[in-house]
Coordinates of C-alpha atoms in Angstrom, one line a residue:
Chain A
X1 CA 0.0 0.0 0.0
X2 CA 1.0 3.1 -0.5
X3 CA 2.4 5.4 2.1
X4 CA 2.3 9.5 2.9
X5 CA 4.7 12.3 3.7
X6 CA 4.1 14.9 5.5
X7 CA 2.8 17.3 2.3
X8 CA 0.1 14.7 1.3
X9 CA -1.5 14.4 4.2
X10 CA -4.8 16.0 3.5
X11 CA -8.4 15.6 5.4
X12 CA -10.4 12.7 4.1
X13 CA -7.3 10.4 3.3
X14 CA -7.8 7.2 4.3
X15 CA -4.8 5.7 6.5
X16 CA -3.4 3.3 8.8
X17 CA -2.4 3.8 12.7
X18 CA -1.9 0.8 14.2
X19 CA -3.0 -1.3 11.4
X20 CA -6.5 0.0 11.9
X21 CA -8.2 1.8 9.3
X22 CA -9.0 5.4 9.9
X23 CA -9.8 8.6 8.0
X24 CA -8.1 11.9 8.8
X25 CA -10.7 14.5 9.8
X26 CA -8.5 17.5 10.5
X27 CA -4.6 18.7 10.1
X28 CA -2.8 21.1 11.4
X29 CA 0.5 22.8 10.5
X30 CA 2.8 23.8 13.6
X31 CA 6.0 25.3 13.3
X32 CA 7.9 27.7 15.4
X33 CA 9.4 30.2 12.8
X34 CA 13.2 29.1 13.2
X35 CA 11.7 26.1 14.7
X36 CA 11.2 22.0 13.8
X37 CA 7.8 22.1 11.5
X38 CA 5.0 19.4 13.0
X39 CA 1.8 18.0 11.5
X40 CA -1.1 17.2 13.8
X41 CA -3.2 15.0 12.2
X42 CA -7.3 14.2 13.9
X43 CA -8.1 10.7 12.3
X44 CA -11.4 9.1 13.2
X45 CA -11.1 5.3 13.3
X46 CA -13.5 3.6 11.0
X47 CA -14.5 0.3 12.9
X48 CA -14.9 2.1 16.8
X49 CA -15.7 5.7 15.2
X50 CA -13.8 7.2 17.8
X51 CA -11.6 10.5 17.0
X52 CA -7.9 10.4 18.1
X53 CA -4.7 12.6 17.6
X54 CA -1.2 12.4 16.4
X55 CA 1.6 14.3 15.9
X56 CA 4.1 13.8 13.4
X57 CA 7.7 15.6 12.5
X58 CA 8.1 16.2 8.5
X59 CA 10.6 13.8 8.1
X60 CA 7.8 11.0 8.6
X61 CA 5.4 9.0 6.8
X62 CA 1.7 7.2 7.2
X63 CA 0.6 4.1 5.7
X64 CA -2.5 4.3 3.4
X65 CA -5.2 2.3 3.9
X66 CA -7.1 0.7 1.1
X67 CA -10.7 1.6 2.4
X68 CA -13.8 2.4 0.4
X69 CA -17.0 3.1 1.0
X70 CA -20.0 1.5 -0.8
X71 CA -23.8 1.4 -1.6
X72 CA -25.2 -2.2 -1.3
X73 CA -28.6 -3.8 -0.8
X74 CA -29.2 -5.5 2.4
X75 CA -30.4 -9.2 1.4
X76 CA -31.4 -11.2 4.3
X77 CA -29.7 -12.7 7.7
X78 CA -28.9 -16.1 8.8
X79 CA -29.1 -15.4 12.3
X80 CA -24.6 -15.6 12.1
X81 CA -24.3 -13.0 9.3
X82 CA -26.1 -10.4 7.3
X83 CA -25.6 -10.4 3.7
X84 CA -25.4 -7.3 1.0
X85 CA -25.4 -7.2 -2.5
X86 CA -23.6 -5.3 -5.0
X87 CA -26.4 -3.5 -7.3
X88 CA -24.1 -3.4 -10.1
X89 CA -22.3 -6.0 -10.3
X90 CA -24.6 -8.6 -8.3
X91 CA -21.7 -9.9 -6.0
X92 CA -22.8 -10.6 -2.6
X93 CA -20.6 -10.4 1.0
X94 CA -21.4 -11.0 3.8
X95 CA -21.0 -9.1 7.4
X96 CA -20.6 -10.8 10.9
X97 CA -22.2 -9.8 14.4
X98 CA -19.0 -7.6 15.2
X99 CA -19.3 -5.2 11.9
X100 CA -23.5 -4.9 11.9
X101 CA -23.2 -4.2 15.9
X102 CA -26.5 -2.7 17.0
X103 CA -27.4 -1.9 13.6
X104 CA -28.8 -4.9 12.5
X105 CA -31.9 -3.3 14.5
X106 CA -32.7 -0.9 11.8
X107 CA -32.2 -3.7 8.5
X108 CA -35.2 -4.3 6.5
X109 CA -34.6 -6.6 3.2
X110 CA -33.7 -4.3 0.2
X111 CA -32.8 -0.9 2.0
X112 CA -29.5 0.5 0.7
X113 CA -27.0 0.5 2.9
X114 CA -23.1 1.8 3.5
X115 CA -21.0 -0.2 3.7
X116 CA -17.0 0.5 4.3
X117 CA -14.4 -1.8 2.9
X118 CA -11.5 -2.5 4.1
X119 CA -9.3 -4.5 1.7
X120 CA -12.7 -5.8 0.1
X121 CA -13.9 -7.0 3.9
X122 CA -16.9 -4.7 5.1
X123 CA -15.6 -3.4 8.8
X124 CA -19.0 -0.6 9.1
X125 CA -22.4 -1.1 8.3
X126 CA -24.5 2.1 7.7
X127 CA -28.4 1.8 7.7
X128 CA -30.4 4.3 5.9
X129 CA -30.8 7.7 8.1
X130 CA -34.8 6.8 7.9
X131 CA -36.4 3.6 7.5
X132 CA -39.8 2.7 7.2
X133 CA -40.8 -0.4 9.1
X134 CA -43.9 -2.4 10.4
X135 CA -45.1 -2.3 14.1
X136 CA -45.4 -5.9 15.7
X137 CA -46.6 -5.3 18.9
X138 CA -47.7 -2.2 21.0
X139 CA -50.2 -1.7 23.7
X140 CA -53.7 0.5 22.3
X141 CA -53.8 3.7 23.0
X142 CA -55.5 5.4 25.5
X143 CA -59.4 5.5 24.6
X144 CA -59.8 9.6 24.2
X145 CA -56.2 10.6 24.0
X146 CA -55.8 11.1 19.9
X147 CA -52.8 13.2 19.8
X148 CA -51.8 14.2 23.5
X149 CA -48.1 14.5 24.1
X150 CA -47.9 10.6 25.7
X151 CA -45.8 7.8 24.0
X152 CA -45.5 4.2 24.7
X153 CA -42.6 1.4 23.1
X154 CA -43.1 -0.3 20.1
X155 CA -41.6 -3.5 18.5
X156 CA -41.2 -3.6 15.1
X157 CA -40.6 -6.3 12.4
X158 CA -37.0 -6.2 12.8
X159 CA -36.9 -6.4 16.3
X160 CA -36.1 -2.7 17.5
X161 CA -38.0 -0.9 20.2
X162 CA -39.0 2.8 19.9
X163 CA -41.1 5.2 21.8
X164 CA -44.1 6.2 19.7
X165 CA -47.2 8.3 20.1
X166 CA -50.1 6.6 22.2
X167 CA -52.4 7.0 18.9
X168 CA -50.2 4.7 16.6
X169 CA -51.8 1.1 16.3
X170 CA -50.2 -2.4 15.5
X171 CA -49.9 -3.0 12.0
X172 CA -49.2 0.0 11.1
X173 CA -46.0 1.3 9.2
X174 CA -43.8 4.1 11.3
X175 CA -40.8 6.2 9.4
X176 CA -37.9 6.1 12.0
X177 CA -34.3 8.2 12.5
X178 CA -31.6 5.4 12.6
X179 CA -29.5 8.0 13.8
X180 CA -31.2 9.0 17.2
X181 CA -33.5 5.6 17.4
X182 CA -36.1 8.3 17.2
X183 CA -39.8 7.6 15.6
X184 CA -40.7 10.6 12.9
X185 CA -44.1 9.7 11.4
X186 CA -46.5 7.8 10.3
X187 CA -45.3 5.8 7.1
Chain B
X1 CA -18.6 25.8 -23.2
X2 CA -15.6 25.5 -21.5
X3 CA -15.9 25.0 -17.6
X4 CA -14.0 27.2 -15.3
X5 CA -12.5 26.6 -12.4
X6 CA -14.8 27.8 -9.0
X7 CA -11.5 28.9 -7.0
X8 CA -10.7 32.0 -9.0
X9 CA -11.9 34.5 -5.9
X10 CA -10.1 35.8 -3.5
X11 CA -10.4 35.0 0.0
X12 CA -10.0 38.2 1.6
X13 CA -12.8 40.0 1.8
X14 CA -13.2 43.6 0.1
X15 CA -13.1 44.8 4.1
X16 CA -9.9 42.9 4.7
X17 CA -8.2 44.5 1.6
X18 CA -8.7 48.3 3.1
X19 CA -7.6 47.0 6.2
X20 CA -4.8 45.8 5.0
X21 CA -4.1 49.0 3.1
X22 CA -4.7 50.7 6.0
X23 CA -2.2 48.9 7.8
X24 CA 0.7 49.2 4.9
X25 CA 0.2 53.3 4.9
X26 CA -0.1 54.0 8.7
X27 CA 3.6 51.2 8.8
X28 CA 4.8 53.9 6.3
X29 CA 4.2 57.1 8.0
X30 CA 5.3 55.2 11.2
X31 CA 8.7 55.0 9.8
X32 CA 8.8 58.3 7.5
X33 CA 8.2 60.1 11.4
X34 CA 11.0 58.2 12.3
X35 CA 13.1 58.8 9.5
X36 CA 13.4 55.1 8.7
X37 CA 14.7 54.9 5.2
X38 CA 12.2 52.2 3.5
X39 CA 14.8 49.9 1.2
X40 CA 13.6 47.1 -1.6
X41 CA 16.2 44.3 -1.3
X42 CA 15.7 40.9 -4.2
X43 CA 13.8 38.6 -3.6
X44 CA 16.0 36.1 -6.1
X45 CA 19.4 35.8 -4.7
X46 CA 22.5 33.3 -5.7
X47 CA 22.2 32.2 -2.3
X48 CA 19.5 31.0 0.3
X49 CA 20.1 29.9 4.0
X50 CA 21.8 27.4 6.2
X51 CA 18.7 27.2 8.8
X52 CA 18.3 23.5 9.4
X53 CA 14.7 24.4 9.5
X54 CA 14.3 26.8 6.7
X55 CA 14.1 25.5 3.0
X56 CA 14.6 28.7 0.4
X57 CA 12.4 27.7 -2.8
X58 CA 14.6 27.3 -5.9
X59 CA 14.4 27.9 -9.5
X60 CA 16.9 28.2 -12.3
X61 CA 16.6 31.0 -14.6
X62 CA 18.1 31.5 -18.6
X63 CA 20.1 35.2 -17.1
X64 CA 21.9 36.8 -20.2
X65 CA 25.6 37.4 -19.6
X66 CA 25.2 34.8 -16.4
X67 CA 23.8 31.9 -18.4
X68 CA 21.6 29.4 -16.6
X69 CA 22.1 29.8 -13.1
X70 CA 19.8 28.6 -9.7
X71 CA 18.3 31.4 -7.5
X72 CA 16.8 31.1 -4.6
X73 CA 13.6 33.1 -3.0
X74 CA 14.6 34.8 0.1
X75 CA 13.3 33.3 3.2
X76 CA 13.6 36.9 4.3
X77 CA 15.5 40.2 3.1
X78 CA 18.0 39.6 6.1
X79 CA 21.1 39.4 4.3
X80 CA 20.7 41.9 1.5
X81 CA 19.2 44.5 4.3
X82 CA 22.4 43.6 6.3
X83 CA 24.7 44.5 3.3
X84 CA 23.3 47.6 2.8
X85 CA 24.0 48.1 6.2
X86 CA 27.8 47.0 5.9
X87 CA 27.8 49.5 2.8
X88 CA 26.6 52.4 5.2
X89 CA 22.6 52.3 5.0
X90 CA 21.4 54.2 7.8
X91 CA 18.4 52.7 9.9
X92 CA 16.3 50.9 6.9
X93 CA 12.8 49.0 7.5
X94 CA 11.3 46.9 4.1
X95 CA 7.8 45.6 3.2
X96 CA 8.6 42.4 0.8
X97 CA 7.0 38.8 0.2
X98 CA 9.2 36.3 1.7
X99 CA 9.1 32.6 0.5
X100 CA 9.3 29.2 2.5
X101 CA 9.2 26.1 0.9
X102 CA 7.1 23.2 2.8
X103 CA 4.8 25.7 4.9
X104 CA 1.5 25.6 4.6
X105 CA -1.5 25.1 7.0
X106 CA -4.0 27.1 9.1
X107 CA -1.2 30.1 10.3
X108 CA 1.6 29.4 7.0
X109 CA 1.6 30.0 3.4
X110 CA 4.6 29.7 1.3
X111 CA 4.5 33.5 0.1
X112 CA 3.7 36.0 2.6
X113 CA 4.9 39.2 3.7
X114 CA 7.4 40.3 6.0
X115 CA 8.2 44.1 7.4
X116 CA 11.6 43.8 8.5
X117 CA 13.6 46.7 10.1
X118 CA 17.1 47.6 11.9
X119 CA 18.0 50.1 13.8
X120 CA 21.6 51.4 14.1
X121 CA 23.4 51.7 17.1
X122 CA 20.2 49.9 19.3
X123 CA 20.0 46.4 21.2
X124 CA 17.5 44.1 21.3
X125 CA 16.0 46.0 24.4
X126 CA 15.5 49.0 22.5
X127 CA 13.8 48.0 19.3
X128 CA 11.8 46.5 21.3
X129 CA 10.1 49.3 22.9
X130 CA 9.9 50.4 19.3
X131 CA 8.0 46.9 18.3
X132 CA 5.4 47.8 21.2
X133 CA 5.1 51.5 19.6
X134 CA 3.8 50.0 16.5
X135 CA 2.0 47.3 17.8
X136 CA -0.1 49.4 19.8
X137 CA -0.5 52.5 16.9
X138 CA -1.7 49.5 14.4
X139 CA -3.9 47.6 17.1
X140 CA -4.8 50.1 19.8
X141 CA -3.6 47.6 22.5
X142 CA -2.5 48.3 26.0
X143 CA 1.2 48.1 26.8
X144 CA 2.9 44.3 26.2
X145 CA 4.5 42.5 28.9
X146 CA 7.5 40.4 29.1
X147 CA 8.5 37.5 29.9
X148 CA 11.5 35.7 29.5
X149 CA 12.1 32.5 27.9
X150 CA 13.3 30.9 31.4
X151 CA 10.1 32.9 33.6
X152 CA 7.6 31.5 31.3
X153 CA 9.1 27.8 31.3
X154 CA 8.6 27.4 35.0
X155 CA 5.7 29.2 34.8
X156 CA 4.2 26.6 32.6
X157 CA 6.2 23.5 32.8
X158 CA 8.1 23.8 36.2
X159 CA 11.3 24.0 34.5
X160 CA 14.4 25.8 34.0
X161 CA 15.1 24.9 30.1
X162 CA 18.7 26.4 30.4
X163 CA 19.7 23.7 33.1
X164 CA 17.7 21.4 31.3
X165 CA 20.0 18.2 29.3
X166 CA 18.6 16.1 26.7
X167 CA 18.2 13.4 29.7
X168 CA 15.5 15.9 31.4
X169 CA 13.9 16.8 28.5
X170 CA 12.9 13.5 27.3
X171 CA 11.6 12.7 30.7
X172 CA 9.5 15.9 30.8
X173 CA 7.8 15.4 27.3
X174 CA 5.5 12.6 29.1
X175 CA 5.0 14.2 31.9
X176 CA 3.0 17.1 29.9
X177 CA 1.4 14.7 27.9
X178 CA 3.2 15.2 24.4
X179 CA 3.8 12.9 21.6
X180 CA 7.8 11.6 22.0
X181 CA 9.2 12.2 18.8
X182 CA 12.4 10.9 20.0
X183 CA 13.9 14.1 19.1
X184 CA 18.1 14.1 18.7
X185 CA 18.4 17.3 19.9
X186 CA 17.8 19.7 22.7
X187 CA 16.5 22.6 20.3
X188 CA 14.1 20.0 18.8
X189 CA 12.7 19.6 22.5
X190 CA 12.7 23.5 22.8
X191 CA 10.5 23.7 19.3
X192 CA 8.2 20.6 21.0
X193 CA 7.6 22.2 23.9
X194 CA 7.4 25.5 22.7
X195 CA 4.8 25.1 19.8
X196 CA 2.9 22.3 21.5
X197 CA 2.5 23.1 25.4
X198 CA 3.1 26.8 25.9
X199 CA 2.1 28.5 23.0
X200 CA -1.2 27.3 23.4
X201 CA -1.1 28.9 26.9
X202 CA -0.1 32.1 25.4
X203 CA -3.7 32.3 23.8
X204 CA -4.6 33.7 26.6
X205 CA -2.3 36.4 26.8
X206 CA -3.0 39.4 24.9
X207 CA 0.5 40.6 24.0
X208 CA 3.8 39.6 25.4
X209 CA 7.3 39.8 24.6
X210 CA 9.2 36.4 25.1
X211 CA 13.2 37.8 25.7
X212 CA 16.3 35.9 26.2
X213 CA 16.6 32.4 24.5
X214 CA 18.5 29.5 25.2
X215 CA 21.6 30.6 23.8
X216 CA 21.1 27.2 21.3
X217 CA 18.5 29.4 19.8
X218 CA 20.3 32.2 19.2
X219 CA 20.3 32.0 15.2
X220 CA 21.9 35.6 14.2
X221 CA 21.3 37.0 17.5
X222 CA 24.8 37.9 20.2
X223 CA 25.2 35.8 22.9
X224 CA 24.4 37.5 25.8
X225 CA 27.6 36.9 28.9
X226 CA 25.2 36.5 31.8
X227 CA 24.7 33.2 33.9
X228 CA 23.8 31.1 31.9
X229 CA 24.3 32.8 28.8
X230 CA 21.2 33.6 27.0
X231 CA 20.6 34.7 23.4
X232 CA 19.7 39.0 22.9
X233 CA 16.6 37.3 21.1
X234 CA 13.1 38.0 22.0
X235 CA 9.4 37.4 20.1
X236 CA 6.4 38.6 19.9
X237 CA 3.5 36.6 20.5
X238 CA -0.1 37.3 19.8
X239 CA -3.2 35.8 21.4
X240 CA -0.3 32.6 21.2
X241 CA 0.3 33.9 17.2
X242 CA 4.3 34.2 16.7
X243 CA 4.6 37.6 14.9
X244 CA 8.2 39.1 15.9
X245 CA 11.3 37.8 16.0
X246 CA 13.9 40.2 16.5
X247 CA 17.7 40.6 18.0
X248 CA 20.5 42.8 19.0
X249 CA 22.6 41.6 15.9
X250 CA 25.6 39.4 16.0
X251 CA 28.4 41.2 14.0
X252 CA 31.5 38.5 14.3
X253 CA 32.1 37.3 10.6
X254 CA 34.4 33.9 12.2
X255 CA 31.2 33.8 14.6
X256 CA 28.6 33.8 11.6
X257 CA 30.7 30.9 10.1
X258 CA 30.9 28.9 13.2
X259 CA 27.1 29.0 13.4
X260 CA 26.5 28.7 9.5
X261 CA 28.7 25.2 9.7
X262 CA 27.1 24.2 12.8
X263 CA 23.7 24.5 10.7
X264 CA 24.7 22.6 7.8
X265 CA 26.2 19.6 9.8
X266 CA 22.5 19.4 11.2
X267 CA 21.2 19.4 8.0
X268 CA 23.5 16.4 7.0
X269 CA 22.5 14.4 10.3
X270 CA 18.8 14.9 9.0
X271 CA 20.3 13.6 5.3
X272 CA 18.7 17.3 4.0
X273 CA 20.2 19.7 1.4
X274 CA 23.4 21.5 1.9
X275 CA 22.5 24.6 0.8
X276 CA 25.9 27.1 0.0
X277 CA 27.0 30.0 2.1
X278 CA 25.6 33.1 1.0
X279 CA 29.5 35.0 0.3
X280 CA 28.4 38.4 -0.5
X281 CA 27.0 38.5 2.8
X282 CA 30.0 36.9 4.7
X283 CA 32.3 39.2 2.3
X284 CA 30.0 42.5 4.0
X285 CA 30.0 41.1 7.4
X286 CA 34.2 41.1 6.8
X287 CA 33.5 44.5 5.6
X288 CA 31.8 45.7 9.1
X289 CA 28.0 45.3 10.1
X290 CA 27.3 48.3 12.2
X291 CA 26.4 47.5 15.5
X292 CA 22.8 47.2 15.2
X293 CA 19.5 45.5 16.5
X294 CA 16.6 43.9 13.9
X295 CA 13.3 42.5 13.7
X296 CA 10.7 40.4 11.4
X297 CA 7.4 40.8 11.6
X298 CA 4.8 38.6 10.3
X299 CA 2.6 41.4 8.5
X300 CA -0.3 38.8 7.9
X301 CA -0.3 37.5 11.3
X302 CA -1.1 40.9 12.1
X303 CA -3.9 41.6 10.0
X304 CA -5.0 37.7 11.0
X305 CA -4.9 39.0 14.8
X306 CA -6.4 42.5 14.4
X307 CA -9.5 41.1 12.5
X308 CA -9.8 38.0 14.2
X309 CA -9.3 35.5 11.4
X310 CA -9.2 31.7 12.3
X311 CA -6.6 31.5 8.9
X312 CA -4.2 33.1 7.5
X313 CA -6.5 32.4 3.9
X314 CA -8.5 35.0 5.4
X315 CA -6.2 37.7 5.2
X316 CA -4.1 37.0 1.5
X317 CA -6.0 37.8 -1.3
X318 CA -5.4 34.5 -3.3
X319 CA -3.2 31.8 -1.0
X320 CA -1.4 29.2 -2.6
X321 CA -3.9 26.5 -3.7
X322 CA -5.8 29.6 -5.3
X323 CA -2.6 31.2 -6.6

């Protein structure tokens, strides 16, 4: 793979610190006028999402990593894995427990999803920021309360609980934030 | 039709263009009331510098009656201001681009402008009081305080850097929570500790003068014969910006060699260029500098600090990605 001085590093370059892959979010240029010249380079780690810091003198060098990120159709699960496909050229992969993490929540059969390679191997899995999904199982509403400020959990078909509005009913199809977890509206 | 590029704007805005105008004529009448004689010095020279940390931009040029020969772009007008001063310039100040090959970020750009001034017969205690005259004319600040080097070390790391060895240094990179580079030298621990844990603090500082350096960081400045010896060098720093750095002149020609040598055998321990000795200016420093003090002055620094700008993009009309 290739590697980067000090005058390539730019933000979104996708690198290697401890053999993880990460992107740089944010550099910074320090040098004392007379002085040594530093780069401080913020690089947000792909698999744990967390943003760390580094400084490096000009003399050195990062290691780039060959990451990329990609649209694919979420297929179905087998309980162990969760498989994509490739719209274009119909390959399929598939993703274990540790990459879909708590998002396997929000995967409905043929949303579009994100997925980031690493060396061909997904490491994230990205739902769509809104999905629209089926309610399983919810108490009824309050008799008389039609719109009142009250909510009350919710499963849905893929197994994720929300908080929704006491006037929603079983059956019925809910738009949700997979950001926040958060319900939005009726679907 | 054709598709132009987007980044053909400037980045200043019209605002920041007076200002900066403003700033350039009030500089001038600063120094015509002084009777300052304003000089223009090249900006191409045969030569560049030996700073181990300095990298002149080259280019070779087709020069009738020299042929094809290399120049390089000044790093600052030091040495041509100096040999007009060895030729018997009186005090002379000069607004000029200055170049710096491999700077570039949220406070550098490659090309920016310098005012640089010297003062004959003054130290480095005198110029400046005239630093803090113009300072405070361009940004209507209260009076600067000063610090030395050594005060504001303890006063931020608990240490005396001049009785500090390589040994101490490395121990007290960890202890303030800084990256070890595994630097070779004690300078490169200076620079470390410098630009990562007490410039910061400066931030909150509105002006201060940092005097007296570790006599390792004396560059052109005299050694000054005190206990330990310090360098006659102070800067200015701004809200934590470095805009000044200035000194009561060294004027020993065997001196300047020492020092130039010293710098290029640094160089060759990093494996970077060995850039030649600039010989017209070792030929005028034979001749005689007059005793004399100078400063730099980062003139965009200034305008970045007076109007506030997070970058220095803010301030140049077209930086070097839009140049």
């Amino acid at each position: 793979m290739a590697t980067y001085n000090m005058n390539q590093v730019k933000v979104g370059l996708r690198i290697l610190v401890d053999g993880e892959p990460c992107v740089i979010t944010d550099t910074d240029f320090v040098k004392p006028g007379k002085g040594q010249a530093f780069t401080k380079i913020k690089y947000r780690n792909y698999r744990t999402d967390r943003i760390n810091e580094m400084t490096l003198k000009s003399s050195d060098s990062v290691e780039g990593a060959n990451v990329v990120e990609h649209e694919m159709q979420y297929l179905y699960s087998d309980g162990d894995m969760w498989y994509f496909m490739d719209q274009e050229t119909f390959e399929q992969i598939g993703a274990g427990t540790d990459v879909v993490g708590d998002n396997a929540q929000w995967l409905k059969e043929e949303d579009l999803c994100m997925i980031t390679l690493d060396n061909g191997n997904p490491i994230v899995v990205v739902p769509p920021n809104f999905v629209v999904l089926q309610i399983v199982e919810t108490d009824p509403g309050v008799r008389g309360d039609t719109s009142g400020g009250g909510s009350k959990p919710a499963v849905l078909e893929t197994g994720a609980t929300v908080r929704v509005p006491l006037f929603v009913q079983e059956g019925e199809k809910i738009k949700v934030d997979t950001r926040t977890g958060e319900y939005v509206s009726r679907a | 039709m054709a598709k132009y590029p987007e980044d053909w704007r400037p980045t200043a805005s019209l605002e920041m263009l007076r200002l900066r105008a403003g700033f350039l004529s009030k500089t001038r009448s600063f120094f015509a009331e002084r009777e300052v004689l304003e000089v223009e010095t090249p900006m191409l020279c045969s030569a560049g510098v030996t700073d181990p940390h300095l990298q002149n931009p080259s280019l070779r040029l087709e020069v009738p009656g020299l042929g094809e020969k290399d120049f390089y772009l000044q790093t600052s007008p030091e040495y041509a201001m100096k040999r007009l001063l060895a030729a018997g310039a009186p005090s002379i100040y000069q607004i000029c681009h200055a170049f710096r090959e491999g700077e570039r970020g949220r406070i550098h750009n490659p090309e920016f402008t310098i005012l640089e001034w010297y003062r004959l017969g003054w130290d480095d205690l005198g110029l400046m009081e005239e630093v803090e005259d113009l300072i405070r004319l361009l940004l209507g600040i209260p009076r600067i305080q000063r610090k030395s080097y050594r005060e504001i070390w303890i006063e931020t790391t608990g240490v005396d850097p001049h009785l500090s060895d390589l040994e101490s240094l490395a121990a007290l990179v960890p202890e303030l929570g800084l990256p070890n580079l595994a630097p070779k030298h004690r300078n490169d621990y200076f620079d470390l500790i410098m630009s990562h844990h007490i410039e910061p603090q400066l931030r909150d500082l509105e002006a201060v003068f940092i005097t007296d350096y570790p006599a390792s960081q004396a560059a052109l400045a005299r050694i000054r014969p005190t206990d330990p010896p310090v360098a006659a060098r102070f800067e200015l720093f701004l809200k934590g910006l470095e805009i000044a750095n200035g000194y009561h002149e060294l004027l020993d020609t065997g001196e300047h060699l020492r020092r130039f040598e010293a710098d290029l055998h640094d160089r060759r321990v990093e494996g970077d260029s060995s850039p030649e000795i600039d010989r017209r200016f070792i030929a005028a420093l034979a001749e005689g500098l007059p005793e004399c003090a100078g400063v730099a002055l980062g003139f965009d620094r200034l305008l970045m600090v007076a109007s506030a700008a997070n970058s220095i993009d803010g301030v140049l009309s077209f930086p070097i990605d839009r140049a």
